[in-house]
């Protein structure tokens, strides 16, 4: 394919069709920019999830550094903003100073809400807000909000994962959370479908493994 592409460009130059070459270059640059963005986001995302799995200060510092670098390169990006807000809430959970806890939590929630307002149709942004809010104490009053977020995510999770709009592991986790909400509503038939879809999307992911356990427990 590269040889064919090179031949086409060479022919375009030979026959003097410079506009065709000019129009191809921006498209190639745009693809490269998308690839670079995806790679940079992947680094920041991986660092963030290491905080959840490792739960130590070193992982937290590395996540902050990775997100700061991403946000410097892509200022105002809603996905970066969502991860930043979630990380602030994780920090607040480990802060014994009550004034710092409330300040950090308020800033984190504000960032999460701003990210969703900025990009309401971006599934990864909405997932990060919903999954973070799921683990907050009840006095934050976020239950209705995260249930609404998961209700929006669930019907499109498999398609969004297939189209690359959200990592498959996060899509599976979204369906696992949604299945749990449906169990709480006594809608076991819909919960089974949600758990089964989570397993189908990313069988080895933590969300899918947990969905498998819950599926086996359903009557």
mmCIF file with all atom_site columns, C-alpha atoms in Angstrom:
data_model
loop_
_atom_site.group_PDB
_atom_site.id
_atom_site.type_symbol
_atom_site.label_atom_id
_atom_site.label_alt_id
_atom_site.label_comp_id
_atom_site.label_asym_id
_atom_site.label_entity_id
_atom_site.label_seq_id
_atom_site.pdbx_PDB_ins_code
_atom_site.Cartn_x
_atom_site.Cartn_y
_atom_site.Cartn_z
_atom_site.occupancy
_atom_site.B_iso_or_equiv
_atom_site.pdbx_formal_charge
_atom_site.auth_seq_id
_atom_site.auth_comp_id
_atom_site.auth_asym_id
_atom_site.auth_atom_id
_atom_site.pdbx_PDB_model_num
ATOM 1   C CA . UNK A 1 1   ? 0.000   0.000   0.000   1.00 0.00 ? 1   UNK A CA 1
ATOM 2   C CA . UNK A 1 2   ? 2.841   2.415   0.730   1.00 0.00 ? 2   UNK A CA 1
ATOM 3   C CA . UNK A 1 3   ? 4.329   1.722   -2.713  1.00 0.00 ? 3   UNK A CA 1
ATOM 4   C CA . UNK A 1 4   ? 0.956   2.393   -4.339  1.00 0.00 ? 4   UNK A CA 1
ATOM 5   C CA . UNK A 1 5   ? 0.577   5.604   -2.375  1.00 0.00 ? 5   UNK A CA 1
ATOM 6   C CA . UNK A 1 6   ? 4.071   6.743   -3.370  1.00 0.00 ? 6   UNK A CA 1
ATOM 7   C CA . UNK A 1 7   ? 3.342   5.967   -7.003  1.00 0.00 ? 7   UNK A CA 1
ATOM 8   C CA . UNK A 1 8   ? 0.129   7.995   -6.907  1.00 0.00 ? 8   UNK A CA 1
ATOM 9   C CA . UNK A 1 9   ? 1.956   10.980  -5.422  1.00 0.00 ? 9   UNK A CA 1
ATOM 10  C CA . UNK A 1 10  ? 4.733   10.660  -8.007  1.00 0.00 ? 10  UNK A CA 1
ATOM 11  C CA . UNK A 1 11  ? 2.198   10.582  -10.838 1.00 0.00 ? 11  UNK A CA 1
ATOM 12  C CA . UNK A 1 12  ? 0.403   13.595  -9.392  1.00 0.00 ? 12  UNK A CA 1
ATOM 13  C CA . UNK A 1 13  ? 3.647   15.572  -9.401  1.00 0.00 ? 13  UNK A CA 1
ATOM 14  C CA . UNK A 1 14  ? 4.519   14.339  -12.922 1.00 0.00 ? 14  UNK A CA 1
ATOM 15  C CA . UNK A 1 15  ? 1.191   15.449  -14.371 1.00 0.00 ? 15  UNK A CA 1
ATOM 16  C CA . UNK A 1 16  ? 1.242   18.705  -12.446 1.00 0.00 ? 16  UNK A CA 1
ATOM 17  C CA . UNK A 1 17  ? -1.766  17.972  -10.224 1.00 0.00 ? 17  UNK A CA 1
ATOM 18  C CA . UNK A 1 18  ? -0.279  19.741  -7.197  1.00 0.00 ? 18  UNK A CA 1
ATOM 19  C CA . UNK A 1 19  ? -3.694  20.429  -5.564  1.00 0.00 ? 19  UNK A CA 1
ATOM 20  C CA . UNK A 1 20  ? -4.199  16.677  -5.158  1.00 0.00 ? 20  UNK A CA 1
ATOM 21  C CA . UNK A 1 21  ? -0.907  16.426  -3.272  1.00 0.00 ? 21  UNK A CA 1
ATOM 22  C CA . UNK A 1 22  ? -1.760  19.424  -1.158  1.00 0.00 ? 22  UNK A CA 1
ATOM 23  C CA . UNK A 1 23  ? -5.132  17.952  -0.194  1.00 0.00 ? 23  UNK A CA 1
ATOM 24  C CA . UNK A 1 24  ? -3.558  14.601  0.740   1.00 0.00 ? 24  UNK A CA 1
ATOM 25  C CA . UNK A 1 25  ? -1.019  16.155  3.093   1.00 0.00 ? 25  UNK A CA 1
ATOM 26  C CA . UNK A 1 26  ? -3.531  17.671  5.564   1.00 0.00 ? 26  UNK A CA 1
ATOM 27  C CA . UNK A 1 27  ? -5.394  14.363  5.695   1.00 0.00 ? 27  UNK A CA 1
ATOM 28  C CA . UNK A 1 28  ? -2.162  12.538  6.529   1.00 0.00 ? 28  UNK A CA 1
ATOM 29  C CA . UNK A 1 29  ? -1.262  15.160  9.132   1.00 0.00 ? 29  UNK A CA 1
ATOM 30  C CA . UNK A 1 30  ? -4.725  14.895  10.670  1.00 0.00 ? 30  UNK A CA 1
ATOM 31  C CA . UNK A 1 31  ? -4.388  11.119  10.980  1.00 0.00 ? 31  UNK A CA 1
ATOM 32  C CA . UNK A 1 32  ? -0.989  11.544  12.607  1.00 0.00 ? 32  UNK A CA 1
ATOM 33  C CA . UNK A 1 33  ? -2.428  14.110  15.018  1.00 0.00 ? 33  UNK A CA 1
ATOM 34  C CA . UNK A 1 34  ? -5.238  11.727  15.978  1.00 0.00 ? 34  UNK A CA 1
ATOM 35  C CA . UNK A 1 35  ? -2.736  8.930   16.539  1.00 0.00 ? 35  UNK A CA 1
ATOM 36  C CA . UNK A 1 36  ? -0.549  11.168  18.698  1.00 0.00 ? 36  UNK A CA 1
ATOM 37  C CA . UNK A 1 37  ? -3.562  12.285  20.733  1.00 0.00 ? 37  UNK A CA 1
ATOM 38  C CA . UNK A 1 38  ? -4.603  8.667   21.270  1.00 0.00 ? 38  UNK A CA 1
ATOM 39  C CA . UNK A 1 39  ? -1.109  7.709   22.412  1.00 0.00 ? 39  UNK A CA 1
ATOM 40  C CA . UNK A 1 40  ? -0.797  10.656  24.806  1.00 0.00 ? 40  UNK A CA 1
ATOM 41  C CA . UNK A 1 41  ? -4.245  9.952   26.254  1.00 0.00 ? 41  UNK A CA 1
ATOM 42  C CA . UNK A 1 42  ? -3.346  6.274   26.652  1.00 0.00 ? 42  UNK A CA 1
ATOM 43  C CA . UNK A 1 43  ? -0.305  7.177   28.765  1.00 0.00 ? 43  UNK A CA 1
ATOM 44  C CA . UNK A 1 44  ? -2.368  9.464   31.014  1.00 0.00 ? 44  UNK A CA 1
ATOM 45  C CA . UNK A 1 45  ? -5.200  6.926   31.245  1.00 0.00 ? 45  UNK A CA 1
ATOM 46  C CA . UNK A 1 46  ? -2.860  4.082   32.204  1.00 0.00 ? 46  UNK A CA 1
ATOM 47  C CA . UNK A 1 47  ? -1.233  6.236   34.885  1.00 0.00 ? 47  UNK A CA 1
ATOM 48  C CA . UNK A 1 48  ? -4.648  7.097   36.304  1.00 0.00 ? 48  UNK A CA 1
ATOM 49  C CA . UNK A 1 49  ? -5.771  3.475   36.547  1.00 0.00 ? 49  UNK A CA 1
ATOM 50  C CA . UNK A 1 50  ? -2.525  2.506   38.262  1.00 0.00 ? 50  UNK A CA 1
ATOM 51  C CA . UNK A 1 51  ? -3.655  4.771   41.125  1.00 0.00 ? 51  UNK A CA 1
ATOM 52  C CA . UNK A 1 52  ? -6.796  2.653   41.460  1.00 0.00 ? 52  UNK A CA 1
ATOM 53  C CA . UNK A 1 53  ? -4.985  -0.690  41.279  1.00 0.00 ? 53  UNK A CA 1
ATOM 54  C CA . UNK A 1 54  ? -1.881  0.247   43.304  1.00 0.00 ? 54  UNK A CA 1
ATOM 55  C CA . UNK A 1 55  ? -3.413  2.773   45.692  1.00 0.00 ? 55  UNK A CA 1
ATOM 56  C CA . UNK A 1 56  ? -0.101  4.395   46.658  1.00 0.00 ? 56  UNK A CA 1
ATOM 57  C CA . UNK A 1 57  ? 1.410   7.871   46.620  1.00 0.00 ? 57  UNK A CA 1
ATOM 58  C CA . UNK A 1 58  ? 3.992   7.093   43.948  1.00 0.00 ? 58  UNK A CA 1
ATOM 59  C CA . UNK A 1 59  ? 1.265   6.027   41.515  1.00 0.00 ? 59  UNK A CA 1
ATOM 60  C CA . UNK A 1 60  ? -0.690  9.153   42.407  1.00 0.00 ? 60  UNK A CA 1
ATOM 61  C CA . UNK A 1 61  ? 2.288   11.418  41.688  1.00 0.00 ? 61  UNK A CA 1
ATOM 62  C CA . UNK A 1 62  ? 2.928   9.712   38.371  1.00 0.00 ? 62  UNK A CA 1
ATOM 63  C CA . UNK A 1 63  ? -0.734  10.080  37.401  1.00 0.00 ? 63  UNK A CA 1
ATOM 64  C CA . UNK A 1 64  ? -0.721  13.780  38.223  1.00 0.00 ? 64  UNK A CA 1
ATOM 65  C CA . UNK A 1 65  ? 2.447   14.237  36.163  1.00 0.00 ? 65  UNK A CA 1
ATOM 66  C CA . UNK A 1 66  ? 1.038   12.303  33.194  1.00 0.00 ? 66  UNK A CA 1
ATOM 67  C CA . UNK A 1 67  ? -2.254  14.212  33.264  1.00 0.00 ? 67  UNK A CA 1
ATOM 68  C CA . UNK A 1 68  ? -0.471  17.557  33.632  1.00 0.00 ? 68  UNK A CA 1
ATOM 69  C CA . UNK A 1 69  ? 1.622   16.741  30.565  1.00 0.00 ? 69  UNK A CA 1
ATOM 70  C CA . UNK A 1 70  ? -1.465  15.699  28.612  1.00 0.00 ? 70  UNK A CA 1
ATOM 71  C CA . UNK A 1 71  ? -3.352  18.841  29.619  1.00 0.00 ? 71  UNK A CA 1
ATOM 72  C CA . UNK A 1 72  ? -0.406  21.051  28.660  1.00 0.00 ? 72  UNK A CA 1
ATOM 73  C CA . UNK A 1 73  ? -0.454  19.511  25.212  1.00 0.00 ? 73  UNK A CA 1
ATOM 74  C CA . UNK A 1 74  ? -4.259  19.475  24.914  1.00 0.00 ? 74  UNK A CA 1
ATOM 75  C CA . UNK A 1 75  ? -5.513  22.337  27.117  1.00 0.00 ? 75  UNK A CA 1
ATOM 76  C CA . UNK A 1 76  ? -9.219  22.200  27.859  1.00 0.00 ? 76  UNK A CA 1
ATOM 77  C CA . UNK A 1 77  ? -9.621  18.649  26.550  1.00 0.00 ? 77  UNK A CA 1
ATOM 78  C CA . UNK A 1 78  ? -12.757 17.230  28.225  1.00 0.00 ? 78  UNK A CA 1
ATOM 79  C CA . UNK A 1 79  ? -11.365 13.716  28.692  1.00 0.00 ? 79  UNK A CA 1
ATOM 80  C CA . UNK A 1 80  ? -8.255  15.072  30.385  1.00 0.00 ? 80  UNK A CA 1
ATOM 81  C CA . UNK A 1 81  ? -10.458 17.312  32.520  1.00 0.00 ? 81  UNK A CA 1
ATOM 82  C CA . UNK A 1 82  ? -12.612 14.344  33.575  1.00 0.00 ? 82  UNK A CA 1
ATOM 83  C CA . UNK A 1 83  ? -9.614  12.243  34.609  1.00 0.00 ? 83  UNK A CA 1
ATOM 84  C CA . UNK A 1 84  ? -8.148  15.219  36.466  1.00 0.00 ? 84  UNK A CA 1
ATOM 85  C CA . UNK A 1 85  ? -11.388 15.730  38.387  1.00 0.00 ? 85  UNK A CA 1
ATOM 86  C CA . UNK A 1 86  ? -11.626 12.056  39.260  1.00 0.00 ? 86  UNK A CA 1
ATOM 87  C CA . UNK A 1 87  ? -8.024  12.017  40.455  1.00 0.00 ? 87  UNK A CA 1
ATOM 88  C CA . UNK A 1 88  ? -8.760  14.968  42.730  1.00 0.00 ? 88  UNK A CA 1
ATOM 89  C CA . UNK A 1 89  ? -11.572 12.976  44.330  1.00 0.00 ? 89  UNK A CA 1
ATOM 90  C CA . UNK A 1 90  ? -9.243  10.013  44.820  1.00 0.00 ? 90  UNK A CA 1
ATOM 91  C CA . UNK A 1 91  ? -6.788  12.384  46.495  1.00 0.00 ? 91  UNK A CA 1
ATOM 92  C CA . UNK A 1 92  ? -9.523  13.736  48.735  1.00 0.00 ? 92  UNK A CA 1
ATOM 93  C CA . UNK A 1 93  ? -10.309 10.217  49.939  1.00 0.00 ? 93  UNK A CA 1
ATOM 94  C CA . UNK A 1 94  ? -6.766  9.984   51.354  1.00 0.00 ? 94  UNK A CA 1
ATOM 95  C CA . UNK A 1 95  ? -6.666  13.460  52.888  1.00 0.00 ? 95  UNK A CA 1
ATOM 96  C CA . UNK A 1 96  ? -7.128  13.523  56.652  1.00 0.00 ? 96  UNK A CA 1
ATOM 97  C CA . UNK A 1 97  ? -7.407  17.333  56.777  1.00 0.00 ? 97  UNK A CA 1
ATOM 98  C CA . UNK A 1 98  ? -11.149 17.942  56.557  1.00 0.00 ? 98  UNK A CA 1
ATOM 99  C CA . UNK A 1 99  ? -10.805 21.403  54.967  1.00 0.00 ? 99  UNK A CA 1
ATOM 100 C CA . UNK A 1 100 ? -8.562  19.997  52.248  1.00 0.00 ? 100 UNK A CA 1
ATOM 101 C CA . UNK A 1 101 ? -10.902 17.053  51.714  1.00 0.00 ? 101 UNK A CA 1
ATOM 102 C CA . UNK A 1 102 ? -13.937 19.230  51.015  1.00 0.00 ? 102 UNK A CA 1
ATOM 103 C CA . UNK A 1 103 ? -11.995 21.654  48.817  1.00 0.00 ? 103 UNK A CA 1
ATOM 104 C CA . UNK A 1 104 ? -10.393 18.867  46.774  1.00 0.00 ? 104 UNK A CA 1
ATOM 105 C CA . UNK A 1 105 ? -13.683 17.000  46.409  1.00 0.00 ? 105 UNK A CA 1
ATOM 106 C CA . UNK A 1 106 ? -15.591 20.134  45.367  1.00 0.00 ? 106 UNK A CA 1
ATOM 107 C CA . UNK A 1 107 ? -12.979 20.979  42.734  1.00 0.00 ? 107 UNK A CA 1
ATOM 108 C CA . UNK A 1 108 ? -12.949 17.413  41.451  1.00 0.00 ? 108 UNK A CA 1
ATOM 109 C CA . UNK A 1 109 ? -16.728 17.247  41.107  1.00 0.00 ? 109 UNK A CA 1
ATOM 110 C CA . UNK A 1 110 ? -16.752 20.632  39.407  1.00 0.00 ? 110 UNK A CA 1
ATOM 111 C CA . UNK A 1 111 ? -14.197 19.421  36.848  1.00 0.00 ? 111 UNK A CA 1
ATOM 112 C CA . UNK A 1 112 ? -16.197 16.263  36.191  1.00 0.00 ? 112 UNK A CA 1
ATOM 113 C CA . UNK A 1 113 ? -19.396 18.217  35.636  1.00 0.00 ? 113 UNK A CA 1
ATOM 114 C CA . UNK A 1 114 ? -17.629 20.769  33.430  1.00 0.00 ? 114 UNK A CA 1
ATOM 115 C CA . UNK A 1 115 ? -16.196 17.958  31.303  1.00 0.00 ? 115 UNK A CA 1
ATOM 116 C CA . UNK A 1 116 ? -19.644 16.410  30.737  1.00 0.00 ? 116 UNK A CA 1
ATOM 117 C CA . UNK A 1 117 ? -21.181 19.816  29.997  1.00 0.00 ? 117 UNK A CA 1
ATOM 118 C CA . UNK A 1 118 ? -18.398 20.463  27.506  1.00 0.00 ? 118 UNK A CA 1
ATOM 119 C CA . UNK A 1 119 ? -18.674 17.051  25.812  1.00 0.00 ? 119 UNK A CA 1
ATOM 120 C CA . UNK A 1 120 ? -22.026 15.450  26.717  1.00 0.00 ? 120 UNK A CA 1
ATOM 121 C CA . UNK A 1 121 ? -21.786 12.872  23.921  1.00 0.00 ? 121 UNK A CA 1
ATOM 122 C CA . UNK A 1 122 ? -18.239 11.761  24.756  1.00 0.00 ? 122 UNK A CA 1
ATOM 123 C CA . UNK A 1 123 ? -18.730 8.321   26.385  1.00 0.00 ? 123 UNK A CA 1
ATOM 124 C CA . UNK A 1 124 ? -15.383 8.179   28.193  1.00 0.00 ? 124 UNK A CA 1
ATOM 125 C CA . UNK A 1 125 ? -16.052 11.538  29.867  1.00 0.00 ? 125 UNK A CA 1
ATOM 126 C CA . UNK A 1 126 ? -19.497 10.440  31.005  1.00 0.00 ? 126 UNK A CA 1
ATOM 127 C CA . UNK A 1 127 ? -18.152 7.065   32.185  1.00 0.00 ? 127 UNK A CA 1
ATOM 128 C CA . UNK A 1 128 ? -15.435 8.656   34.335  1.00 0.00 ? 128 UNK A CA 1
ATOM 129 C CA . UNK A 1 129 ? -17.966 10.941  36.022  1.00 0.00 ? 129 UNK A CA 1
ATOM 130 C CA . UNK A 1 130 ? -20.432 8.105   36.582  1.00 0.00 ? 130 UNK A CA 1
ATOM 131 C CA . UNK A 1 131 ? -17.888 5.579   37.858  1.00 0.00 ? 131 UNK A CA 1
ATOM 132 C CA . UNK A 1 132 ? -16.279 8.136   40.180  1.00 0.00 ? 132 UNK A CA 1
ATOM 133 C CA . UNK A 1 133 ? -19.639 9.270   41.542  1.00 0.00 ? 133 UNK A CA 1
ATOM 134 C CA . UNK A 1 134 ? -20.678 5.642   42.096  1.00 0.00 ? 134 UNK A CA 1
ATOM 135 C CA . UNK A 1 135 ? -18.048 5.308   44.832  1.00 0.00 ? 135 UNK A CA 1
ATOM 136 C CA . UNK A 1 136 ? -18.813 8.575   46.610  1.00 0.00 ? 136 UNK A CA 1
ATOM 137 C CA . UNK A 1 137 ? -20.538 8.566   50.014  1.00 0.00 ? 137 UNK A CA 1
ATOM 138 C CA . UNK A 1 138 ? -24.295 9.096   49.867  1.00 0.00 ? 138 UNK A CA 1
ATOM 139 C CA . UNK A 1 139 ? -24.098 12.595  51.368  1.00 0.00 ? 139 UNK A CA 1
ATOM 140 C CA . UNK A 1 140 ? -22.741 13.857  48.035  1.00 0.00 ? 140 UNK A CA 1
ATOM 141 C CA . UNK A 1 141 ? -26.187 13.083  46.519  1.00 0.00 ? 141 UNK A CA 1
ATOM 142 C CA . UNK A 1 142 ? -24.858 11.839  43.176  1.00 0.00 ? 142 UNK A CA 1
ATOM 143 C CA . UNK A 1 143 ? -26.940 8.649   42.844  1.00 0.00 ? 143 UNK A CA 1
ATOM 144 C CA . UNK A 1 144 ? -29.528 10.046  40.433  1.00 0.00 ? 144 UNK A CA 1
ATOM 145 C CA . UNK A 1 145 ? -26.779 11.622  38.339  1.00 0.00 ? 145 UNK A CA 1
ATOM 146 C CA . UNK A 1 146 ? -24.642 8.479   37.969  1.00 0.00 ? 146 UNK A CA 1
ATOM 147 C CA . UNK A 1 147 ? -27.696 6.321   37.264  1.00 0.00 ? 147 UNK A CA 1
ATOM 148 C CA . UNK A 1 148 ? -28.644 8.753   34.508  1.00 0.00 ? 148 UNK A CA 1
ATOM 149 C CA . UNK A 1 149 ? -25.088 8.648   33.106  1.00 0.00 ? 149 UNK A CA 1
ATOM 150 C CA . UNK A 1 150 ? -25.021 4.845   33.028  1.00 0.00 ? 150 UNK A CA 1
ATOM 151 C CA . UNK A 1 151 ? -28.511 4.759   31.500  1.00 0.00 ? 151 UNK A CA 1
ATOM 152 C CA . UNK A 1 152 ? -27.175 6.889   28.625  1.00 0.00 ? 152 UNK A CA 1
ATOM 153 C CA . UNK A 1 153 ? -23.983 4.845   28.255  1.00 0.00 ? 153 UNK A CA 1
ATOM 154 C CA . UNK A 1 154 ? -25.407 1.323   28.387  1.00 0.00 ? 154 UNK A CA 1
ATOM 155 C CA . UNK A 1 155 ? -27.427 1.160   25.126  1.00 0.00 ? 155 UNK A CA 1
ATOM 156 C CA . UNK A 1 156 ? -24.444 2.302   23.037  1.00 0.00 ? 156 UNK A CA 1
ATOM 157 C CA . UNK A 1 157 ? -21.538 0.798   25.015  1.00 0.00 ? 157 UNK A CA 1
ATOM 158 C CA . UNK A 1 158 ? -20.888 -2.129  22.691  1.00 0.00 ? 158 UNK A CA 1
ATOM 159 C CA . UNK A 1 159 ? -21.066 0.015   19.558  1.00 0.00 ? 159 UNK A CA 1
ATOM 160 C CA . UNK A 1 160 ? -18.910 2.741   21.115  1.00 0.00 ? 160 UNK A CA 1
ATOM 161 C CA . UNK A 1 161 ? -16.264 0.166   22.052  1.00 0.00 ? 161 UNK A CA 1
ATOM 162 C CA . UNK A 1 162 ? -16.341 -1.319  18.558  1.00 0.00 ? 162 UNK A CA 1
ATOM 163 C CA . UNK A 1 163 ? -15.987 2.139   16.986  1.00 0.00 ? 163 UNK A CA 1
ATOM 164 C CA . UNK A 1 164 ? -13.110 3.117   19.276  1.00 0.00 ? 164 UNK A CA 1
ATOM 165 C CA . UNK A 1 165 ? -15.025 5.846   21.104  1.00 0.00 ? 165 UNK A CA 1
ATOM 166 C CA . UNK A 1 166 ? -14.372 4.227   24.485  1.00 0.00 ? 166 UNK A CA 1
ATOM 167 C CA . UNK A 1 167 ? -11.892 1.526   25.578  1.00 0.00 ? 167 UNK A CA 1
ATOM 168 C CA . UNK A 1 168 ? -13.609 -1.895  25.637  1.00 0.00 ? 168 UNK A CA 1
ATOM 169 C CA . UNK A 1 169 ? -12.731 -2.423  29.317  1.00 0.00 ? 169 UNK A CA 1
ATOM 170 C CA . UNK A 1 170 ? -14.537 0.802   30.246  1.00 0.00 ? 170 UNK A CA 1
ATOM 171 C CA . UNK A 1 171 ? -17.546 -0.114  28.108  1.00 0.00 ? 171 UNK A CA 1
ATOM 172 C CA . UNK A 1 172 ? -17.731 -3.471  29.899  1.00 0.00 ? 172 UNK A CA 1
ATOM 173 C CA . UNK A 1 173 ? -17.441 -1.725  33.271  1.00 0.00 ? 173 UNK A CA 1
ATOM 174 C CA . UNK A 1 174 ? -20.265 0.664   32.335  1.00 0.00 ? 174 UNK A CA 1
ATOM 175 C CA . UNK A 1 175 ? -22.544 -2.279  31.556  1.00 0.00 ? 175 UNK A CA 1
ATOM 176 C CA . UNK A 1 176 ? -21.546 -4.026  34.775  1.00 0.00 ? 176 UNK A CA 1
ATOM 177 C CA . UNK A 1 177 ? -22.501 -0.929  36.791  1.00 0.00 ? 177 UNK A CA 1
ATOM 178 C CA . UNK A 1 178 ? -25.747 -0.607  34.819  1.00 0.00 ? 178 UNK A CA 1
ATOM 179 C CA . UNK A 1 179 ? -26.543 -4.255  35.474  1.00 0.00 ? 179 UNK A CA 1
ATOM 180 C CA . UNK A 1 180 ? -26.155 -3.657  39.204  1.00 0.00 ? 180 UNK A CA 1
ATOM 181 C CA . UNK A 1 181 ? -28.502 -0.683  39.006  1.00 0.00 ? 181 UNK A CA 1
ATOM 182 C CA . UNK A 1 182 ? -31.059 -2.866  37.197  1.00 0.00 ? 182 UNK A CA 1
ATOM 183 C CA . UNK A 1 183 ? -30.750 -5.573  39.859  1.00 0.00 ? 183 UNK A CA 1
ATOM 184 C CA . UNK A 1 184 ? -31.526 -2.890  42.445  1.00 0.00 ? 184 UNK A CA 1
ATOM 185 C CA . UNK A 1 185 ? -34.643 -2.066  40.427  1.00 0.00 ? 185 UNK A CA 1
ATOM 186 C CA . UNK A 1 186 ? -35.663 -5.749  40.371  1.00 0.00 ? 186 UNK A CA 1
ATOM 187 C CA . UNK A 1 187 ? -35.273 -5.879  36.587  1.00 0.00 ? 187 UNK A CA 1
ATOM 188 C CA . UNK A 1 188 ? -33.254 -9.086  36.498  1.00 0.00 ? 188 UNK A CA 1
ATOM 189 C CA . UNK A 1 189 ? -33.941 -9.866  32.848  1.00 0.00 ? 189 UNK A CA 1
ATOM 190 C CA . UNK A 1 190 ? -32.409 -6.575  31.697  1.00 0.00 ? 190 UNK A CA 1
ATOM 191 C CA . UNK A 1 191 ? -29.582 -6.996  34.206  1.00 0.00 ? 191 UNK A CA 1
ATOM 192 C CA . UNK A 1 192 ? -28.704 -10.392 32.700  1.00 0.00 ? 192 UNK A CA 1
ATOM 193 C CA . UNK A 1 193 ? -28.519 -8.815  29.254  1.00 0.00 ? 193 UNK A CA 1
ATOM 194 C CA . UNK A 1 194 ? -26.262 -6.024  30.537  1.00 0.00 ? 194 UNK A CA 1
ATOM 195 C CA . UNK A 1 195 ? -23.902 -8.459  32.290  1.00 0.00 ? 195 UNK A CA 1
ATOM 196 C CA . UNK A 1 196 ? -23.780 -10.741 29.253  1.00 0.00 ? 196 UNK A CA 1
ATOM 197 C CA . UNK A 1 197 ? -22.934 -7.832  26.954  1.00 0.00 ? 197 UNK A CA 1
ATOM 198 C CA . UNK A 1 198 ? -20.165 -6.707  29.313  1.00 0.00 ? 198 UNK A CA 1
ATOM 199 C CA . UNK A 1 199 ? -18.628 -10.179 29.091  1.00 0.00 ? 199 UNK A CA 1
ATOM 200 C CA . UNK A 1 200 ? -18.928 -10.195 25.312  1.00 0.00 ? 200 UNK A CA 1
ATOM 201 C CA . UNK A 1 201 ? -17.212 -6.800  24.910  1.00 0.00 ? 201 UNK A CA 1
ATOM 202 C CA . UNK A 1 202 ? -14.080 -7.440  27.006  1.00 0.00 ? 202 UNK A CA 1
ATOM 203 C CA . UNK A 1 203 ? -14.142 -10.923 28.602  1.00 0.00 ? 203 UNK A CA 1
ATOM 204 C CA . UNK A 1 204 ? -10.882 -10.570 30.574  1.00 0.00 ? 204 UNK A CA 1
ATOM 205 C CA . UNK A 1 205 ? -11.516 -7.055  31.912  1.00 0.00 ? 205 UNK A CA 1
ATOM 206 C CA . UNK A 1 206 ? -12.277 -6.529  35.622  1.00 0.00 ? 206 UNK A CA 1
ATOM 207 C CA . UNK A 1 207 ? -15.780 -5.272  34.834  1.00 0.00 ? 207 UNK A CA 1
ATOM 208 C CA . UNK A 1 208 ? -16.583 -8.321  32.719  1.00 0.00 ? 208 UNK A CA 1
ATOM 209 C CA . UNK A 1 209 ? -15.158 -10.749 35.295  1.00 0.00 ? 209 UNK A CA 1
ATOM 210 C CA . UNK A 1 210 ? -17.305 -9.146  37.992  1.00 0.00 ? 210 UNK A CA 1
ATOM 211 C CA . UNK A 1 211 ? -20.300 -9.199  35.634  1.00 0.00 ? 211 UNK A CA 1
ATOM 212 C CA . UNK A 1 212 ? -19.778 -12.941 35.173  1.00 0.00 ? 212 UNK A CA 1
ATOM 213 C CA . UNK A 1 213 ? -19.904 -13.502 38.928  1.00 0.00 ? 213 UNK A CA 1
ATOM 214 C CA . UNK A 1 214 ? -23.064 -11.434 39.256  1.00 0.00 ? 214 UNK A CA 1
ATOM 215 C CA . UNK A 1 215 ? -24.681 -13.160 36.299  1.00 0.00 ? 215 UNK A CA 1
ATOM 216 C CA . UNK A 1 216 ? -24.205 -16.553 37.913  1.00 0.00 ? 216 UNK A CA 1
ATOM 217 C CA . UNK A 1 217 ? -25.795 -15.293 41.133  1.00 0.00 ? 217 UNK A CA 1
ATOM 218 C CA . UNK A 1 218 ? -28.967 -14.048 39.419  1.00 0.00 ? 218 UNK A CA 1
ATOM 219 C CA . UNK A 1 219 ? -32.055 -16.240 39.620  1.00 0.00 ? 219 UNK A CA 1
#
